[in-house]
Short mmCIF file of C-alpha atoms in Angstrom, two decimals:
data_model
loop_
_atom_site.label_atom_id
_atom_site.label_comp_id
_atom_site.label_asym_id
_atom_site.label_seq_id
_atom_site.Cartn_x
_atom_site.Cartn_y
_atom_site.Cartn_z
CA MET A 311 -21.28 -33.11 -7.21
CA GLY A 312 -24.59 -31.76 -7.65
CA GLU A 313 -26.08 -33.96 -4.93
CA PHE A 314 -22.36 -33.29 -2.34
CA ILE A 315 -22.64 -29.44 -3.15
CA ASN A 316 -26.64 -29.40 -2.06
CA ASN A 317 -25.63 -30.99 1.16
CA ALA A 318 -22.52 -29.72 2.11
CA PRO A 319 -21.77 -26.38 4.95
CA MET A 320 -21.80 -23.08 3.23
CA ILE A 321 -18.64 -22.77 3.77
CA VAL A 322 -17.73 -25.04 2.09
CA VAL A 323 -19.89 -24.46 -1.55
CA CYS A 324 -18.65 -20.86 -1.23
CA LEU A 325 -15.28 -22.43 -1.37
CA LEU A 326 -16.02 -24.70 -4.33
CA LEU A 327 -17.39 -21.48 -6.08
CA VAL A 328 -14.10 -19.60 -5.52
CA ALA A 329 -12.85 -23.41 -7.05
CA GLY A 330 -15.10 -23.23 -10.06
CA PHE A 331 -13.63 -19.69 -11.05
CA VAL A 332 -10.18 -20.32 -10.84
CA LEU A 333 -10.93 -23.39 -12.69
CA LEU A 334 -12.85 -21.25 -15.10
CA ILE A 335 -10.67 -18.95 -15.71
CA LYS A 336 -7.48 -20.90 -15.75
CA GLY A 337 -8.99 -23.40 -18.04
CA ALA A 338 -9.50 -20.41 -20.46
CA ASP A 339 -6.11 -19.42 -20.08
CA PHE A 340 -4.64 -22.70 -21.12
CA PHE A 341 -7.05 -23.08 -23.67
CA VAL A 342 -6.15 -19.99 -25.31
CA GLU A 343 -2.66 -20.37 -24.75
CA GLY A 344 -2.70 -23.85 -26.63
CA SER A 345 -4.87 -23.62 -29.60
CA SER A 346 -2.89 -19.88 -29.63
CA SER A 347 0.60 -22.39 -30.12
CA VAL A 348 -1.26 -24.79 -32.88
CA ALA A 349 -2.39 -21.67 -34.47
CA LYS A 350 0.94 -20.22 -34.74
CA ARG A 351 2.75 -23.54 -36.03
CA PHE A 352 0.18 -23.46 -38.91
CA HIS A 353 1.80 -20.08 -39.73
CA VAL A 354 -1.82 -18.05 -38.94
CA PRO A 355 -1.26 -14.65 -38.32
CA ALA A 356 -0.93 -13.19 -34.76
CA ILE A 357 -3.18 -10.30 -35.26
CA ILE A 358 -5.82 -13.13 -36.44
CA ILE A 359 -4.95 -14.96 -33.80
CA GLY A 360 -5.43 -11.70 -31.00
CA LEU A 361 -8.90 -11.21 -33.12
CA THR A 362 -10.89 -14.66 -32.79
CA VAL A 363 -8.54 -17.06 -30.22
CA VAL A 364 -7.50 -14.86 -27.81
CA ALA A 365 -10.77 -12.69 -28.04
CA MET A 366 -13.20 -15.71 -27.66
CA GLY A 367 -10.62 -17.08 -24.11
CA THR A 368 -12.31 -14.07 -22.53
CA SER A 369 -16.01 -15.33 -22.91
CA LEU A 370 -15.07 -18.75 -22.22
CA PRO A 371 -15.87 -18.59 -18.29
CA GLU A 372 -18.94 -16.72 -19.36
CA THR A 373 -19.78 -19.89 -21.87
CA ALA A 374 -20.03 -22.36 -19.71
CA VAL A 375 -21.50 -20.95 -16.86
CA SER A 376 -24.44 -20.09 -19.92
CA VAL A 377 -24.36 -23.22 -21.73
CA THR A 378 -24.11 -25.71 -17.99
CA ALA A 379 -27.12 -23.14 -16.48
CA SER A 380 -29.37 -23.44 -19.80
CA LEU A 381 -28.61 -27.46 -19.10
CA ALA A 382 -29.64 -27.27 -16.05
CA ASN A 383 -32.52 -25.66 -17.24
CA ASN A 384 -31.54 -22.51 -15.24
CA ASN A 385 -32.86 -20.17 -18.09
CA GLU A 386 -32.81 -17.13 -15.05
CA LEU A 387 -28.58 -17.77 -14.74
CA ALA A 388 -28.09 -18.41 -18.15
CA ILE A 389 -29.23 -15.28 -19.28
CA SER A 390 -28.33 -13.09 -16.31
CA ASN A 391 -24.76 -14.24 -15.99
CA ALA A 392 -24.27 -13.35 -19.31
CA VAL A 393 -26.11 -9.59 -19.27
CA GLY A 394 -24.70 -8.75 -16.06
CA SER A 395 -21.55 -9.60 -17.54
CA ASN A 396 -22.10 -7.10 -20.06
CA ILE A 397 -22.72 -4.71 -17.86
CA PHE A 398 -20.23 -5.22 -15.22
CA ASN A 399 -17.85 -4.43 -17.82
CA LEU A 400 -19.16 -1.69 -19.06
CA MET A 401 -19.49 0.35 -16.40
CA MET A 402 -17.42 -0.85 -13.57
CA VAL A 403 -14.17 -2.03 -15.51
CA ILE A 404 -14.27 1.09 -18.00
CA GLY A 405 -15.56 3.44 -15.39
CA ILE A 406 -12.66 2.21 -13.02
CA CYS A 407 -9.92 2.71 -15.98
CA ALA A 408 -11.34 6.18 -16.70
CA LEU A 409 -10.81 7.34 -12.86
CA MET A 410 -7.73 6.21 -13.04
CA ASN A 411 -6.46 7.93 -16.44
CA VAL A 412 -8.30 9.32 -19.64
CA VAL A 413 -9.31 7.00 -21.87
CA PRO A 414 -8.93 7.77 -25.32
CA VAL A 415 -11.56 5.99 -27.73
CA GLY A 416 -11.25 5.58 -31.56
CA ASP A 417 -13.04 6.31 -34.33
CA ASP A 418 -14.05 2.87 -35.53
CA THR A 419 -15.48 2.01 -31.42
CA ILE A 420 -17.67 5.21 -31.94
CA LYS A 421 -18.79 4.88 -35.60
CA LYS A 422 -18.81 0.94 -35.55
CA ASP A 423 -18.44 -1.11 -32.52
CA ILE A 424 -20.65 0.80 -29.41
CA PRO A 425 -23.46 0.81 -32.17
CA PHE A 426 -22.86 -2.60 -32.80
CA SER A 427 -22.89 -3.41 -29.59
CA ALA A 428 -26.11 -1.56 -29.27
CA ILE A 429 -27.60 -3.96 -32.17
CA CYS A 430 -26.66 -7.09 -30.26
CA ALA A 431 -28.67 -6.02 -27.12
CA VAL A 432 -32.14 -4.86 -29.57
CA LEU A 433 -31.57 -8.40 -31.09
CA LEU A 434 -31.80 -10.67 -28.08
CA LEU A 435 -34.90 -8.36 -26.84
CA GLY A 436 -36.33 -8.77 -30.28
CA LEU A 437 -35.60 -12.66 -31.38
CA GLY A 438 -37.12 -13.43 -27.65
CA TRP A 439 -40.27 -11.25 -28.34
CA CYS A 440 -40.83 -13.17 -31.74
CA ALA A 441 -41.39 -16.82 -29.82
CA PHE A 442 -43.06 -17.99 -26.77
CA THR A 443 -43.65 -20.69 -25.05
CA ASP A 444 -46.97 -20.04 -23.41
CA GLY A 445 -48.52 -17.05 -25.07
CA SER A 446 -46.83 -14.91 -22.52
CA THR A 447 -42.55 -16.01 -21.90
CA MET A 448 -40.16 -14.41 -24.25
CA VAL A 449 -37.71 -17.40 -25.03
CA LEU A 450 -34.20 -18.01 -27.17
CA GLY A 451 -34.96 -20.96 -29.28
CA HIS A 452 -32.18 -23.51 -31.34
CA LEU A 453 -33.02 -21.06 -34.08
CA ASP A 454 -32.61 -18.11 -32.86
CA GLY A 455 -29.44 -19.15 -31.60
CA VAL A 456 -28.26 -20.68 -35.13
CA ILE A 457 -28.86 -17.08 -36.06
CA MET A 458 -26.51 -15.37 -33.18
CA LEU A 459 -23.86 -17.34 -34.32
CA LEU A 460 -24.05 -16.50 -37.95
CA LEU A 461 -24.38 -13.09 -37.30
CA PHE A 462 -21.18 -13.83 -34.74
CA ILE A 463 -19.06 -15.36 -37.48
CA VAL A 464 -20.31 -12.36 -39.60
CA TYR A 465 -18.56 -10.30 -36.68
CA ILE A 466 -15.54 -12.15 -36.65
CA VAL A 467 -14.89 -11.80 -40.65
CA ALA A 468 -16.07 -8.04 -40.68
CA LEU A 469 -13.80 -7.42 -37.64
CA VAL A 470 -10.65 -9.58 -39.38
CA ARG A 471 -10.97 -7.50 -42.60
CA ARG A 472 -11.19 -4.78 -41.02
CA VAL A 473 -8.10 -4.77 -39.17
CA LEU A 474 -5.58 -6.39 -42.03
CA LYS A 475 -6.80 -3.13 -43.91
CA ALA A 476 -5.96 -0.95 -41.38
CA GLN A 477 -2.60 -2.75 -41.23
CA ARG A 478 -2.58 -2.52 -44.81
CA GLU A 479 -2.53 1.22 -44.53
CA GLY A 480 -0.05 1.41 -42.17
CA LYS A 481 -2.59 2.54 -39.06
CA ALA A 482 -1.31 1.70 -35.55
CA VAL A 483 -3.81 -1.61 -34.68
CA ASP A 484 -3.26 -2.30 -30.86
CA VAL A 485 -4.83 -5.91 -30.51
CA GLU A 486 -5.28 -8.44 -26.95
CA GLY A 487 -2.58 -11.16 -28.22
CA GLY A 488 -2.32 -9.57 -31.33
CA SER A 489 1.45 -9.70 -32.01
CA GLU A 490 4.35 -12.40 -32.24
CA GLU A 491 6.31 -11.94 -29.10
CA GLU A 492 3.00 -12.46 -27.10
CA ILE A 493 1.67 -15.89 -28.22
CA LYS A 494 4.58 -18.61 -26.84
CA LEU A 495 4.94 -21.52 -29.64
CA LEU A 496 4.82 -24.54 -27.34
CA SER A 497 5.89 -28.18 -28.89
CA VAL A 498 2.94 -29.96 -29.98
CA PRO A 499 1.94 -32.39 -27.37
CA LYS A 500 2.07 -30.01 -24.43
CA SER A 501 -0.58 -27.74 -26.74
CA LEU A 502 -2.91 -30.46 -26.70
CA LEU A 503 -2.58 -30.99 -23.06
CA PHE A 504 -3.65 -27.72 -22.92
CA ILE A 505 -6.58 -27.56 -24.93
CA VAL A 506 -7.62 -31.17 -23.80
CA GLY A 507 -6.70 -29.72 -19.83
CA GLY A 508 -8.31 -26.29 -20.18
CA ALA A 509 -11.48 -27.69 -22.30
CA ALA A 510 -11.87 -30.14 -19.14
CA ALA A 511 -11.30 -27.14 -16.73
CA ILE A 512 -13.69 -24.86 -18.49
CA ALA A 513 -16.77 -27.65 -18.12
CA PHE A 514 -15.90 -28.99 -14.78
CA GLY A 515 -15.68 -25.14 -13.27
CA GLY A 516 -18.75 -24.21 -14.80
CA ASP A 517 -20.74 -27.41 -13.39
CA LEU A 518 -18.89 -26.23 -10.49
CA THR A 519 -20.00 -22.98 -10.66
CA VAL A 520 -23.68 -22.97 -11.19
CA ASP A 521 -24.30 -26.20 -9.16
CA ALA A 522 -22.36 -24.06 -5.95
CA ALA A 523 -24.31 -20.79 -7.45
CA SER A 524 -27.61 -22.32 -7.17
CA ARG A 525 -26.76 -23.60 -3.66
CA ILE A 526 -25.97 -19.96 -2.99
CA ALA A 527 -29.07 -18.44 -3.66
CA LEU A 528 -31.67 -21.37 -2.25
CA ASP A 529 -29.89 -21.07 0.98
CA LEU A 530 -29.40 -16.80 1.24
CA GLY A 531 -33.14 -16.64 -0.08
CA MET A 532 -31.58 -15.00 -3.43
CA SER A 533 -33.17 -14.88 -6.92
CA GLN A 534 -31.25 -16.53 -9.24
CA THR A 535 -30.82 -13.79 -11.71
CA LEU A 536 -29.74 -12.03 -8.94
CA VAL A 537 -26.81 -14.40 -8.06
CA GLY A 538 -26.05 -14.65 -12.05
CA LEU A 539 -25.87 -10.62 -12.02
CA THR A 540 -23.89 -10.27 -8.66
CA ILE A 541 -21.60 -13.23 -8.00
CA VAL A 542 -21.34 -15.08 -11.03
CA SER A 543 -20.92 -12.84 -13.82
CA ILE A 544 -18.45 -10.19 -11.41
CA GLY A 545 -16.93 -13.40 -11.05
CA THR A 546 -16.65 -14.39 -14.21
CA SER A 547 -15.14 -10.25 -15.46
CA LEU A 548 -12.48 -10.33 -12.26
CA PRO A 549 -9.76 -10.95 -15.47
CA GLU A 550 -10.97 -8.24 -17.66
CA LEU A 551 -11.09 -5.49 -14.24
CA VAL A 552 -7.77 -6.63 -13.02
CA THR A 553 -6.16 -6.74 -16.65
CA SER A 554 -7.43 -3.23 -17.57
CA ILE A 555 -6.25 -1.46 -13.87
CA VAL A 556 -2.93 -3.00 -14.59
CA ALA A 557 -3.22 -1.37 -17.66
CA ALA A 558 -4.48 1.79 -16.59
CA ARG A 559 -1.49 2.09 -14.05
CA LYS A 560 0.71 1.53 -16.66
CA ASN A 561 -1.12 4.19 -19.25
CA GLU A 562 -1.29 1.70 -21.54
CA ILE A 563 -5.37 1.67 -21.76
CA GLY A 564 -6.12 2.78 -25.42
CA MET A 565 -7.82 -0.65 -26.11
CA ALA A 566 -9.66 -0.94 -22.93
CA LEU A 567 -13.31 0.80 -24.26
CA GLY A 568 -12.69 -1.62 -26.94
CA ASN A 569 -11.65 -4.87 -25.54
CA ALA A 570 -14.80 -4.06 -23.29
CA ILE A 571 -17.39 -3.18 -26.29
CA GLY A 572 -15.84 -6.82 -28.50
CA SER A 573 -16.41 -8.74 -24.59
CA ASN A 574 -20.44 -7.74 -24.65
CA VAL A 575 -20.77 -8.33 -28.30
CA PHE A 576 -18.97 -11.97 -27.87
CA ASN A 577 -21.40 -12.32 -24.69
CA ILE A 578 -24.18 -12.06 -26.55
CA LEU A 579 -24.08 -13.67 -30.44
CA MET A 580 -21.46 -16.57 -29.01
CA VAL A 581 -22.72 -17.11 -25.51
CA LEU A 582 -26.17 -16.94 -25.80
CA GLY A 583 -26.04 -18.09 -28.90
CA ILE A 584 -23.96 -21.53 -27.85
CA ALA A 585 -26.17 -22.02 -25.01
CA SER A 586 -29.70 -21.28 -26.84
CA ALA A 587 -28.48 -23.29 -30.00
CA ILE A 588 -27.93 -26.49 -27.24
CA SER A 589 -31.38 -25.28 -25.22
CA PRO A 590 -33.83 -23.59 -25.33
CA ILE A 591 -33.51 -20.30 -22.54
CA ALA A 592 -37.09 -18.62 -21.36
CA PHE A 593 -36.92 -14.81 -20.50
CA ILE A 594 -38.19 -14.01 -17.21
CA THR A 595 -39.12 -9.75 -16.38
CA GLU A 596 -36.28 -9.34 -14.78
CA ASN A 597 -33.88 -10.25 -17.36
CA VAL A 598 -36.00 -7.76 -19.73
CA ILE A 599 -35.59 -5.32 -17.70
CA ASP A 600 -32.09 -5.91 -17.21
CA ILE A 601 -31.21 -6.25 -21.14
CA VAL A 602 -33.08 -2.63 -21.52
CA ILE A 603 -30.76 -1.15 -19.30
CA LEU A 604 -27.57 -2.84 -20.65
CA LEU A 605 -29.15 -0.97 -23.89
CA VAL A 606 -29.42 2.74 -21.69
CA PHE A 607 -25.76 2.36 -20.36
CA THR A 608 -24.52 1.20 -23.51
CA LEU A 609 -25.73 4.54 -24.84
CA ILE A 610 -24.53 6.85 -22.48
CA VAL A 611 -21.02 5.48 -22.71
CA TRP A 612 -21.91 5.75 -26.15
CA LEU A 613 -22.82 9.88 -25.56
CA PHE A 614 -19.79 9.51 -23.28
CA ALA A 615 -17.13 8.75 -26.53
CA ALA A 616 -18.53 10.93 -28.42
CA THR A 617 -18.70 14.08 -26.85
CA LYS A 618 -14.57 14.51 -26.51
CA LYS A 619 -13.75 11.22 -28.18
CA GLN A 620 -12.93 9.77 -24.85
CA LEU A 621 -13.72 8.90 -21.27
CA SER A 622 -13.52 11.52 -18.72
CA LYS A 623 -12.47 10.57 -14.58
CA ALA A 624 -15.74 12.65 -14.35
CA GLU A 625 -16.81 10.59 -16.17
CA GLY A 626 -15.84 7.31 -15.24
CA PHE A 627 -17.32 8.53 -11.43
CA ALA A 628 -20.86 8.82 -13.45
CA MET A 629 -20.27 4.87 -14.53
CA VAL A 630 -19.18 3.41 -11.36
CA ALA A 631 -22.25 5.85 -9.99
CA LEU A 632 -24.53 4.29 -12.23
CA TYR A 633 -23.70 0.33 -11.79
CA ALA A 634 -24.25 1.45 -8.04
CA ALA A 635 -27.57 2.95 -8.04
CA TYR A 636 -28.45 -0.75 -10.79
CA ALA A 637 -26.58 -2.87 -8.18
CA VAL A 638 -28.62 -1.62 -5.29
CA TYR A 639 -32.36 -1.62 -7.60
CA ILE A 640 -31.53 -4.99 -8.20
CA PHE A 641 -31.06 -6.33 -4.63
CA ILE A 642 -34.45 -4.25 -3.46
CA ARG A 643 -36.36 -4.92 -7.03
#
């Protein structure tokens, strides 16, 4: 497929990129639906399915792209895809929601989730800083990937325990896909078909997206980092954007910020953890700058959220404006 894309007309390459996004997104949907049905058959509580299978499913497109890029030694795209998705989710998805409706922020999000998201960004820089390939290049190695995956497991276990405790105390818990009505019970053959077919679509979509994005970068004279931060990261984040906008229009955006922060944790610990555990990922200077910017944006959102335990329209406008300024910066640097 790579050879075909390299020789195809640009319009065909753009169409293949869109096809790659569709395969990634729909493949993730099918995989999650099949896996959730199997989990429900084994009487796994719906709230746990929502916190694990459904939550991880939203990061499968980023995982496929970053792993494929890492295996192809396209390190710039592997890192920039995950970091770019985090910045887009945080500043644009939540910023647009805040422009439409005030976004309420829970105590746990302020005291635990946002600080942990910031810690993950610091950890990413720290792990890369601890290892050098030639004395000057930061790199995420196999061991770094294993460390991030172990921390990811600890995070999931802690999250599940926290939510179950809240349930026992009678507190309202709102988790995506976390109710029995939202989980469809499919037949066993159909569940397996969804899981296998979804996984195949994710794998093929990831390969297609990386090859098409690389060709576009080459033809337009763009760096792989720029393509990853813009075209690829926005493409893989479109489901979160659409879902959040629909929820905002229905005035049901209570968990919007929590989902975005959770996705950012997943993208660092799970996506880059899997990618670097399979194949080491080298950083370039731009990657380091983007991670620092992600950390700064996280702290800004934390400050906005902590002031009145909500994100106002003015703060939403500021978030979107900051993302626009960042977009201009990465295009001219």
